[in-house]
Coordinates of C-alpha atoms in Angstrom, one line a residue:
X89 CA -41.3 10.6 -17.1
X90 CA -43.3 11.0 -20.3
X91 CA -46.2 8.5 -20.4
X92 CA -45.1 6.9 -23.7
X93 CA -41.9 5.7 -22.0
X94 CA -44.0 3.5 -19.7
X95 CA -46.1 2.3 -22.6
X96 CA -43.3 1.7 -25.1
X97 CA -43.9 -2.1 -25.1
X98 CA -47.6 -1.6 -25.6
X99 CA -48.3 1.2 -28.1
X100 CA -47.7 0.6 -31.8
X101 CA -45.6 3.4 -33.3
X102 CA -47.3 6.3 -35.1
X103 CA -46.1 5.1 -38.5
X104 CA -48.4 2.1 -38.4
X105 CA -51.5 4.3 -39.0
X106 CA -50.1 5.5 -42.3
X107 CA -49.9 3.1 -45.2
X108 CA -46.1 3.0 -45.5
X109 CA -43.7 0.4 -46.7
X110 CA -41.5 -0.6 -43.8
X111 CA -37.8 -1.2 -44.2
X112 CA -36.2 -3.9 -42.2
X113 CA -35.2 -1.5 -39.4
X114 CA -38.8 -0.3 -38.9
X115 CA -40.5 -3.7 -38.5
X116 CA -42.0 -2.5 -35.2
X117 CA -44.0 -5.7 -34.8
X118 CA -40.7 -7.6 -34.3
X119 CA -39.4 -5.3 -31.6
X120 CA -38.5 -6.9 -28.2
X121 CA -39.6 -5.6 -24.9
X122 CA -37.5 -2.9 -23.2
X123 CA -34.8 -4.3 -20.9
X124 CA -32.9 -1.2 -19.8
X125 CA -34.2 2.1 -18.6
X126 CA -31.8 4.9 -17.6
X127 CA -33.3 8.0 -16.1
X128 CA -30.3 9.2 -14.1
X129 CA -29.4 12.8 -13.3
X130 CA -32.8 14.4 -13.9
X131 CA -35.2 16.1 -11.5
X132 CA -37.7 13.4 -10.9
X133 CA -39.6 13.7 -7.7
X134 CA -41.6 10.5 -8.1
X135 CA -41.9 7.4 -10.3
X136 CA -45.2 6.3 -11.7
X137 CA -46.8 2.9 -10.7
X138 CA -46.9 2.4 -14.5
X139 CA -43.3 1.1 -14.2
X140 CA -45.1 -2.3 -14.0
X141 CA -45.8 -2.0 -17.7
X142 CA -42.2 -2.8 -18.3
X143 CA -41.9 -6.3 -16.9
X144 CA -38.9 -7.2 -19.0
X145 CA -36.6 -4.6 -17.4
X146 CA -33.3 -6.0 -16.1
X147 CA -31.7 -2.6 -15.4
X148 CA -33.4 0.4 -13.9
X149 CA -31.2 3.4 -13.1
X150 CA -32.7 6.5 -11.5
X151 CA -29.7 7.7 -9.5
X152 CA -29.2 11.4 -8.9
X153 CA -32.8 12.6 -8.9
X154 CA -35.0 14.0 -6.2
X155 CA -37.1 10.9 -5.3
X156 CA -38.6 10.8 -1.8
X157 CA -40.3 7.4 -2.3
X158 CA -40.4 4.4 -4.7
X159 CA -43.6 2.9 -6.2
X160 CA -44.7 -0.4 -4.8
X161 CA -45.1 -1.6 -8.4
X162 CA -41.3 -2.0 -8.6
X163 CA -41.9 -5.3 -6.8
X164 CA -43.6 -6.6 -10.0
X165 CA -40.4 -6.2 -12.2
X166 CA -39.5 -9.9 -11.6
X167 CA -36.7 -9.8 -14.2
X168 CA -34.9 -6.9 -12.6
X169 CA -31.2 -7.6 -11.9
X170 CA -29.8 -4.1 -11.2
X171 CA -31.6 -1.3 -9.4
X172 CA -29.7 2.0 -8.8
X173 CA -31.7 4.5 -6.7
X174 CA -28.6 6.2 -5.1
X175 CA -28.3 9.9 -4.6
X176 CA -31.9 10.6 -4.0
X177 CA -34.0 11.6 -0.9
X178 CA -35.5 8.3 0.0
X179 CA -36.6 7.8 3.6
X180 CA -38.0 4.3 3.2
X181 CA -38.0 1.4 0.9
X182 CA -41.3 -0.3 -0.1
X183 CA -41.7 -3.9 1.3
X184 CA -42.6 -5.0 -2.2
X185 CA -39.0 -4.5 -3.3
X186 CA -38.2 -7.6 -1.3
X187 CA -40.0 -9.7 -4.0
X188 CA -37.3 -9.0 -6.6
X189 CA -35.7 -12.5 -6.3
X190 CA -33.4 -12.0 -9.4
X191 CA -31.9 -8.8 -8.1
X192 CA -28.1 -8.9 -8.2
X193 CA -27.1 -5.3 -7.6
X194 CA -29.0 -2.8 -5.3
X195 CA -27.5 0.6 -4.9
X196 CA -29.1 2.8 -2.2
X197 CA -26.2 5.0 -1.1
X198 CA -26.6 8.7 -0.4
X199 CA -30.2 8.7 0.6
X200 CA -32.0 9.4 3.9
X201 CA -32.9 5.9 5.0
X202 CA -33.1 5.3 8.7
X203 CA -34.3 1.7 8.7
X204 CA -34.7 -1.2 6.3
X205 CA -37.5 -3.7 5.7
X206 CA -37.1 -6.9 7.7
X207 CA -37.6 -9.0 4.6
X208 CA -34.3 -8.0 3.2
X209 CA -33.0 -11.6 3.3
X210 CA -35.5 -12.5 0.6
X211 CA -33.2 -10.9 -2.0
X212 CA -31.2 -14.2 -2.0
X213 CA -29.4 -13.5 -5.4
X214 CA -28.0 -10.2 -4.3
X215 CA -24.3 -9.9 -5.0
X216 CA -23.7 -6.2 -4.4
X217 CA -25.5 -4.0 -1.9
X218 CA -24.5 -0.4 -1.2
X219 CA -26.2 1.3 1.7
X220 CA -23.5 3.9 2.5
X221 CA -24.2 7.5 3.4
X222 CA -27.7 7.0 5.0
X223 CA -29.0 7.3 8.6
X224 CA -29.1 3.6 9.5
X225 CA -28.8 2.7 13.2
X226 CA -29.2 -1.0 12.8
X227 CA -29.2 -3.8 10.2
X228 CA -32.0 -6.4 9.9
X229 CA -31.0 -9.8 11.1
X230 CA -32.4 -11.3 7.9
X231 CA -29.2 -10.0 6.2
X232 CA -27.8 -13.4 7.2
X233 CA -29.7 -15.0 4.4
X234 CA -27.8 -13.0 1.7
X235 CA -25.5 -15.9 1.1
X236 CA -24.5 -14.8 -2.4
X237 CA -23.6 -11.2 -1.4
X238 CA -20.0 -10.4 -2.5
X239 CA -19.8 -6.7 -1.7
X240 CA -21.6 -4.9 1.2
X241 CA -21.0 -1.2 1.8
X242 CA -22.4 0.2 5.1
X243 CA -20.0 3.1 5.4
X244 CA -21.1 6.5 6.7
X245 CA -24.2 5.5 8.8
X246 CA -24.9 5.5 12.5
X247 CA -24.4 1.8 13.3
X248 CA -23.4 1.0 16.9
X249 CA -23.1 -2.7 16.3
X250 CA -23.2 -5.3 13.6
X251 CA -25.4 -8.4 14.0
X252 CA -23.4 -11.5 14.6
X253 CA -25.5 -13.3 11.9
X254 CA -23.7 -11.3 9.3
X255 CA -21.1 -13.9 9.5
X256 CA -23.4 -16.3 7.6
X257 CA -22.8 -14.4 4.4
X258 CA -20.4 -17.0 3.1
X259 CA -19.6 -15.3 -0.3
X260 CA -18.8 -11.9 1.2
X261 CA -15.4 -10.6 -0.1
X262 CA -15.7 -6.9 0.7
X263 CA -17.2 -5.3 3.8
X264 CA -17.0 -1.6 4.3
X265 CA -18.1 -0.2 7.7
X266 CA -16.0 3.0 7.7
X267 CA -17.4 6.0 9.5
X268 CA -19.9 4.5 11.9
X269 CA -20.1 4.3 15.7
X270 CA -19.0 0.7 16.1
X271 CA -17.4 -0.1 19.5
X272 CA -16.9 -3.8 18.8
X273 CA -17.0 -6.1 15.9
X274 CA -18.8 -9.5 16.4
X275 CA -16.2 -12.2 17.1
X276 CA -18.1 -14.3 14.6
X277 CA -17.0 -12.0 11.8
X278 CA -13.7 -13.9 12.1
X279 CA -15.3 -17.0 10.7
X280 CA -16.0 -15.4 7.3
X281 CA -13.7 -17.4 5.1
X282 CA -14.3 -15.5 1.9
X283 CA -13.6 -12.0 3.3
X284 CA -10.8 -10.2 1.4
X285 CA -11.2 -6.5 2.3
X286 CA -12.5 -5.2 5.6
X287 CA -12.9 -1.5 6.2
X288 CA -13.4 -0.3 9.8
X289 CA -11.9 3.2 9.7
X290 CA -13.3 6.0 11.8
X291 CA -15.3 4.0 14.3
X292 CA -15.0 3.7 18.1
X293 CA -13.2 0.4 18.2
X294 CA -11.0 -0.3 21.3
X295 CA -9.6 -3.6 20.0
X296 CA -9.5 -5.7 16.8
X297 CA -11.2 -9.1 16.5
X298 CA -9.3 -12.2 16.1
X299 CA -9.4 -13.7 12.6
X300 CA -9.0 -17.5 12.9
X301 CA -10.7 -18.3 9.6
X302 CA -10.0 -15.2 7.5
X303 CA -7.2 -16.9 5.5
X304 CA -8.0 -14.9 2.4
X305 CA -8.1 -11.4 4.1
X306 CA -5.9 -9.2 2.0
X307 CA -6.7 -5.7 3.3
X308 CA -7.6 -4.6 6.9
X309 CA -8.2 -0.9 7.4
X310 CA -8.9 0.1 11.0
X311 CA -7.3 3.6 11.2
X312 CA -8.9 6.5 13.3
X313 CA -10.2 4.3 16.1
X314 CA -9.2 4.0 19.8
X315 CA -7.4 0.7 19.5
X316 CA -4.8 0.4 22.3
X317 CA -3.6 -3.2 22.0
X318 CA -2.5 -5.2 19.0
X319 CA -2.2 -8.8 20.0
X320 CA -0.5 -11.7 18.4
X321 CA -3.9 -13.4 18.2
X322 CA -5.1 -10.5 16.0
X323 CA -2.5 -11.2 13.5
X324 CA -1.2 -14.7 13.4
X325 CA -3.9 -16.2 11.1
X326 CA -3.8 -13.5 8.4
X327 CA -1.5 -15.3 6.0
X328 CA -2.8 -13.4 2.9
X329 CA -2.8 -9.9 4.4
X330 CA -1.1 -7.4 2.1
X331 CA -2.4 -4.1 3.6
X332 CA -2.7 -3.3 7.3
X333 CA -3.8 0.2 8.1
X334 CA -3.9 1.2 11.8
X335 CA -3.0 4.9 11.7
X336 CA -4.4 7.3 14.2
X337 CA -5.0 4.9 17.1
X338 CA -3.5 4.5 20.5
X339 CA -1.4 1.4 19.9
X340 CA 1.5 1.2 22.3
X341 CA 3.4 -1.8 20.9
X342 CA 3.6 -4.1 18.0
X343 CA 3.9 -7.8 18.6
X344 CA 6.9 -9.8 17.1
X345 CA 4.3 -12.0 15.4
X346 CA 3.9 -9.2 12.8
X347 CA 6.8 -11.0 11.1
X348 CA 4.3 -13.9 10.3
X349 CA 2.5 -11.6 7.8
X350 CA 4.8 -12.7 5.0
X351 CA 2.7 -11.1 2.2
X352 CA 2.4 -7.7 3.9
X353 CA 3.1 -4.9 1.4
X354 CA 1.8 -1.8 3.2
X355 CA 1.9 -1.2 6.9
X356 CA 0.6 2.1 8.2
X357 CA 1.1 2.7 12.0
X358 CA 1.4 6.5 11.8
X359 CA 0.2 8.6 14.8
X360 CA 0.0 6.0 17.5
X361 CA 1.8 5.7 20.9
X362 CA 4.4 3.1 19.7
X363 CA 7.7 3.6 21.5
X364 CA 9.5 0.4 20.2
X365 CA 9.3 -1.7 17.1
X366 CA 10.1 -5.4 16.7
X367 CA 13.3 -5.6 14.6
X368 CA 11.7 -8.7 12.9
X369 CA 9.7 -6.2 10.8
X370 CA 12.9 -6.0 8.7
X371 CA 12.2 -9.6 7.6
X372 CA 9.0 -8.9 5.8
X373 CA 10.0 -9.8 2.2
X374 CA 7.2 -7.9 0.3
X375 CA 7.0 -4.7 2.5
X376 CA 7.1 -1.7 0.2
X377 CA 5.5 1.0 2.4
X378 CA 6.0 1.5 6.1
X379 CA 4.5 4.6 7.8
X380 CA 5.7 5.3 11.4
X381 CA 5.6 9.1 11.7
X382 CA 3.9 10.6 14.7
X383 CA 5.0 7.9 17.2
X384 CA 7.3 8.4 20.2
X385 CA 9.9 5.9 18.9
X386 CA 12.9 5.8 21.1
X387 CA 15.0 3.5 19.1
X388 CA 14.7 5.1 15.6
X389 CA 16.0 8.6 14.8
X390 CA 13.6 11.0 13.1
X391 CA 15.9 11.5 10.1
X392 CA 15.9 7.8 9.5
X393 CA 12.1 7.8 9.4
X394 CA 12.3 10.4 6.6
X395 CA 14.6 8.3 4.4
X396 CA 11.8 6.0 3.4
X397 CA 10.8 2.4 3.8
X398 CA 13.8 0.6 2.3
X399 CA 16.3 2.4 4.5
X400 CA 14.2 1.8 7.5
X401 CA 13.9 -1.9 6.8
X402 CA 17.6 -2.1 6.2
X403 CA 18.2 -0.5 9.6
X404 CA 15.8 -3.0 11.3
X405 CA 17.6 -5.9 9.6
X406 CA 21.0 -4.5 10.8
X407 CA 19.6 -4.5 14.3
X408 CA 18.7 -8.1 14.2
X409 CA 22.0 -9.0 15.7
X410 CA 22.4 -11.0 18.9
X411 CA 19.0 -12.6 18.1
X412 CA 17.7 -9.4 19.6
X413 CA 14.2 -9.1 18.1
X414 CA 13.2 -6.2 20.2
X415 CA 15.3 -3.3 21.6
X416 CA 14.4 -4.1 25.2
X417 CA 16.2 -7.4 25.5
X418 CA 19.9 -7.6 26.5
X419 CA 21.9 -9.8 24.2
X420 CA 22.9 -13.1 25.7
X421 CA 26.4 -13.3 27.1
X422 CA 28.7 -15.8 25.5
X423 CA 31.9 -17.2 26.9
X424 CA 34.3 -15.6 24.5
X425 CA 35.2 -12.0 25.1
X426 CA 37.5 -9.7 23.3
X427 CA 40.1 -7.4 24.8
X428 CA 37.8 -4.5 23.9
X429 CA 35.1 -6.1 26.1
X430 CA 33.0 -6.8 22.9
X431 CA 31.2 -10.0 22.9
X432 CA 31.5 -12.2 19.8
X433 CA 28.0 -13.2 19.1
X434 CA 28.1 -16.7 17.7
X435 CA 24.3 -16.8 17.5
X436 CA 24.3 -13.8 15.2
X437 CA 27.0 -15.4 13.0
X438 CA 25.4 -18.9 12.8
X439 CA 21.7 -18.1 12.8
X440 CA 21.4 -14.6 11.5
X441 CA 24.5 -14.8 9.2
X442 CA 25.5 -11.5 10.5
X443 CA 29.0 -10.2 11.4
X444 CA 28.6 -7.1 13.5
X445 CA 31.2 -4.9 15.1
X446 CA 29.7 -1.4 15.1
X447 CA 29.6 1.7 17.3
X448 CA 32.9 0.7 19.0
X449 CA 35.0 3.6 17.9
X450 CA 37.5 1.0 16.8
X451 CA 40.4 1.8 14.4
X452 CA 40.7 -1.8 13.3
X453 CA 38.4 -4.8 13.4
X454 CA 39.9 -7.4 15.7
X455 CA 41.1 -10.6 14.1
X456 CA 39.0 -12.6 16.5
X457 CA 35.9 -11.4 14.7
X458 CA 37.0 -12.9 11.4
X459 CA 38.4 -16.0 13.1
X460 CA 35.0 -16.7 14.7
X461 CA 33.3 -16.9 11.3
X462 CA 35.2 -20.1 10.4
X463 CA 33.2 -21.8 7.7
X464 CA 29.9 -20.1 8.5
X465 CA 28.4 -18.3 5.5
X466 CA 28.0 -14.7 6.6
X467 CA 25.5 -12.6 4.5
X468 CA 25.6 -9.3 6.3
X469 CA 28.6 -7.3 7.6
X470 CA 28.1 -4.2 9.7
X471 CA 31.3 -2.3 10.7
X472 CA 29.6 1.1 10.8
X473 CA 30.3 3.9 13.2
X474 CA 33.9 3.2 14.0
X475 CA 37.2 5.0 13.3
X476 CA 38.3 2.8 10.4
X477 CA 40.9 4.4 8.0
X478 CA 40.7 1.5 5.6
X479 CA 38.4 -1.4 4.7
X480 CA 39.5 -4.4 6.7
X481 CA 41.5 -6.6 4.2
X482 CA 40.2 -9.8 5.7
X483 CA 36.7 -9.0 4.4
X484 CA 37.8 -10.8 1.3
X485 CA 37.4 -14.1 3.3
X486 CA 33.6 -13.6 3.1
X487 CA 33.5 -13.2 -0.6
X488 CA 31.5 -16.4 -1.3
X489 CA 28.6 -15.4 0.9
X490 CA 28.4 -11.7 1.9
X491 CA 25.8 -9.6 0.0
X492 CA 25.3 -6.6 2.4
X493 CA 28.2 -4.5 3.7
X494 CA 27.8 -1.5 5.9
X495 CA 30.9 0.6 6.4
X496 CA 29.1 3.9 7.0
X497 CA 30.4 6.6 9.5
X498 CA 34.1 5.8 9.4
X499 CA 37.2 7.6 8.1
X500 CA 37.7 5.5 4.9
X501 CA 39.4 7.5 2.1
X502 CA 39.6 4.7 -0.6
X503 CA 38.0 1.5 -1.7
X504 CA 40.3 -1.5 -1.4
X505 CA 40.6 -4.2 -4.1
X506 CA 39.5 -6.7 -1.5
X507 CA 36.1 -5.1 -1.5
X508 CA 35.9 -5.4 -5.3
X509 CA 36.2 -9.1 -5.0
X510 CA 32.9 -9.5 -3.0
X511 CA 31.2 -10.8 -6.1
X512 CA 27.8 -11.5 -4.4
X513 CA 27.5 -8.0 -3.0
X514 CA 24.0 -6.4 -3.6
X515 CA 24.0 -3.6 -0.9
X516 CA 26.9 -1.3 -0.1
X517 CA 26.6 1.4 2.4
X518 CA 29.7 3.6 2.8
X519 CA 28.1 6.9 3.6
X520 CA 29.8 9.5 5.8
X521 CA 33.4 8.7 5.0
X522 CA 36.2 10.5 3.2
X523 CA 35.9 9.0 -0.3
X524 CA 36.8 11.2 -3.4
X525 CA 36.7 8.4 -6.0
X526 CA 35.9 4.8 -6.7
X527 CA 38.3 2.3 -8.5
X528 CA 37.4 0.9 -11.9
X529 CA 37.8 -2.6 -10.4
X530 CA 34.4 -2.1 -8.8
X531 CA 32.9 -3.0 -12.2
X532 CA 33.4 -6.6 -11.0
X533 CA 30.5 -6.1 -8.5
X534 CA 28.0 -7.2 -11.1
X535 CA 25.2 -7.9 -8.6
X536 CA 25.3 -4.5 -6.8
X537 CA 21.8 -3.0 -6.6
X538 CA 22.1 -0.3 -4.0
X539 CA 25.0 1.9 -3.2
X540 CA 25.0 4.7 -0.6
X541 CA 27.8 7.2 -1.0
X542 CA 26.1 10.2 0.7
X543 CA 28.2 12.6 2.8
X544 CA 31.6 11.8 1.2
X545 CA 33.9 14.1 -0.8
X546 CA 33.2 13.3 -4.5
X547 CA 33.7 16.1 -6.9
X548 CA 32.7 14.1 -10.0
X549 CA 30.2 11.4 -10.5
X550 CA 32.2 8.1 -10.1
X551 CA 32.6 6.8 -13.6
X552 CA 32.6 3.1 -12.7
X553 CA 29.0 3.4 -11.5
X554 CA 27.8 3.8 -15.1
X555 CA 29.2 0.3 -15.8
X556 CA 27.5 -1.6 -12.9
X557 CA 24.3 -2.3 -14.8
X558 CA 22.5 -4.0 -11.9
X559 CA 22.4 -0.8 -9.9
X560 CA 18.8 0.2 -8.9
X561 CA 19.6 2.9 -6.3
X562 CA 22.5 5.4 -6.2
X563 CA 22.5 7.7 -3.2
X564 CA 25.1 10.5 -3.7
X565 CA 23.7 13.3 -1.7
X566 CA 25.8 15.8 0.2
X567 CA 28.9 15.6 -2.0
X568 CA 30.4 18.1 -4.4
X569 CA 29.5 16.5 -7.7
X570 CA 29.6 19.1 -10.5
X571 CA 28.2 17.1 -13.5
X572 CA 26.5 13.9 -14.7
X573 CA 26.5 12.1 -18.0
X574 CA 22.8 11.6 -19.0
X575 CA 23.7 9.3 -22.0
X576 CA 25.6 6.9 -19.7
X577 CA 22.8 7.0 -17.2
X578 CA 20.2 6.2 -19.8
X579 CA 22.0 2.8 -20.4
X580 CA 21.4 1.9 -16.8
X581 CA 18.0 0.4 -17.4
X582 CA 17.5 -0.9 -13.8
X583 CA 18.2 2.5 -12.2
X584 CA 15.0 3.6 -10.3
X585 CA 16.4 6.0 -7.7
X586 CA 19.1 8.7 -8.1
X587 CA 19.7 11.1 -5.2
X588 CA 22.0 14.0 -6.0
X589 CA 20.7 16.5 -3.4
X590 CA 23.1 19.1 -2.0
X591 CA 25.8 18.8 -4.6
X592 CA 27.4 21.4 -6.9
X593 CA 25.4 20.8 -10.1
X594 CA 25.4 24.1 -12.0
X595 CA 23.1 22.7 -14.7
X596 CA 20.9 19.7 -15.2
X597 CA 21.3 18.3 -18.7
X598 CA 18.0 18.1 -20.5
X599 CA 18.8 14.6 -21.8
X600 CA 18.4 13.3 -18.3
X601 CA 14.7 13.5 -19.1
X602 CA 15.2 10.4 -21.3
X603 CA 16.1 8.3 -18.3
X604 CA 12.5 7.0 -18.1
X605 CA 13.2 4.2 -15.7
X606 CA 13.9 6.7 -13.0
X607 CA 11.1 6.7 -10.4
X608 CA 12.8 9.0 -7.9
X609 CA 15.2 11.8 -8.9
X610 CA 16.3 14.1 -6.1
X611 CA 18.0 17.3 -7.1
X612 CA 17.2 19.8 -4.4
X613 CA 20.0 21.9 -2.8
X614 CA 22.1 22.4 -6.0
X615 CA 23.1 25.8 -7.4
X616 CA 21.5 25.3 -10.9
X617 CA 18.8 27.7 -11.9
X618 CA 16.5 25.5 -14.0
X619 CA 14.4 23.5 -13.3
X620 CA 13.2 25.9 -10.7
X621 CA 12.1 24.8 -7.2
X622 CA 8.4 24.9 -8.2
X623 CA 9.0 22.2 -10.8
X624 CA 11.2 20.1 -8.5
X625 CA 8.4 20.1 -6.0
X626 CA 6.0 18.5 -8.4
X627 CA 8.0 15.2 -8.3
X628 CA 10.1 13.1 -10.5
X629 CA 7.7 12.5 -13.4
X630 CA 7.2 16.3 -13.8
X631 CA 10.9 17.0 -13.7
X632 CA 11.7 14.4 -16.3
X633 CA 8.9 15.7 -18.6
X634 CA 10.2 19.3 -18.1
X635 CA 13.7 18.2 -19.0
X636 CA 12.5 16.4 -22.1
X637 CA 10.8 19.5 -23.3
X638 CA 14.1 21.4 -23.1
X639 CA 16.0 18.9 -25.4
X640 CA 17.1 20.9 -28.5
X641 CA 15.6 19.4 -31.6

């Protein structure tokens, strides 16, 4: 560092020795002391003790150099608030650094530190401390005194344990301990009431701590460990949790209490040993992402896993019949039995608002099923996997309450007018039937958001769908649809997902690119030549952009 940088506060500028008239900008005698010095990304191997000649410094940034040590004079910069010495070759930190009582941000990541001074706790105003990517094997107990620390990054070190005193950091919101050798986490960690994000990935943990006080914890990342058991106690206090990441562990089962995590948005359980899932997962209202691949799940077919989170949750909800929350329990036997030996499950009707008569290979739904409903408001109807030739006419009796109807895997060839009267319907699953068209009367289903028409016999895109403006998802894969009307689709401003895979589209109209609400557009398996497979593989945004570029001007 040139010497005049250190002396910038002391030396009068050259011009003063000449008899010049000074403009307002050059009134050197009015200049204030230097407060920020940035020397980042150079080739400095040492810093001069002359740094003490700059006592007004609040920011000193020397990251990305080749420093092997720091001058003890740093301890005299009593106004320093931010010190960045990351990406150097530091092996130690001078004790004098502990005198910087106003320091708020200390960045030491990517160095070669193997231990820290014991006096670390003197930096009482520290709010951000990054020690990641060093060679630390332990943490000074005085860390407990850093009661203003908000973010602490200890990732990529060689820590075998964390001191229990760390729990005294009452302001800590983010703690990152990824990539260490932690076998346990101190139980006291669970008392850290401010903690919002906890990263414990790539350690050697066999279990998770319980979190009785972590009411604000929003993210818990503990993938790539050796966790075998997930207890109700680990979960039940985490009212604010939105991300739970436990992939690549050895978890065998998921407790029903997971349904208590009402704010959960992302749940990653991929690559564990889970053989069964609690169906109560389907009740998590905010869940947008659920990863389960790489588990020996007995109750869920692999093709269902590939259909994405919403289909999976819908399946789990559909299984919550009989009050069966997990697949291992037998449904309770009720007194009333049907000729077909099927139990009418009054609990499902009254508590779960579910009318279920599926996988019975039945040609008709017995009247007893509808009779049992009486005045109970039924929200969900599941008559899938039977031999129905028509939609049961008595379904109209449920019109004031039913919002989810599953008639998939039957032999239905037309939609009845009774179905068109279910004015509260939001989800309709009628996949794997013999449908060739939809009646215009379906336009009355003004609340319909999701319709699944996959594996039917449509040759044209059903015109009535263009007029159901609430539709968010149209699944029409594996039909024989030959064309679509992009101008009509553009008017559907809620439409986010359109699946037209494996149809007979000979061309994709460029104007489809203007349907900018589409988040997922699936076109694979059609005979058109453009867009080519390479463009389709880039995803929806790229396909829409390509189509827009082809619109004739």
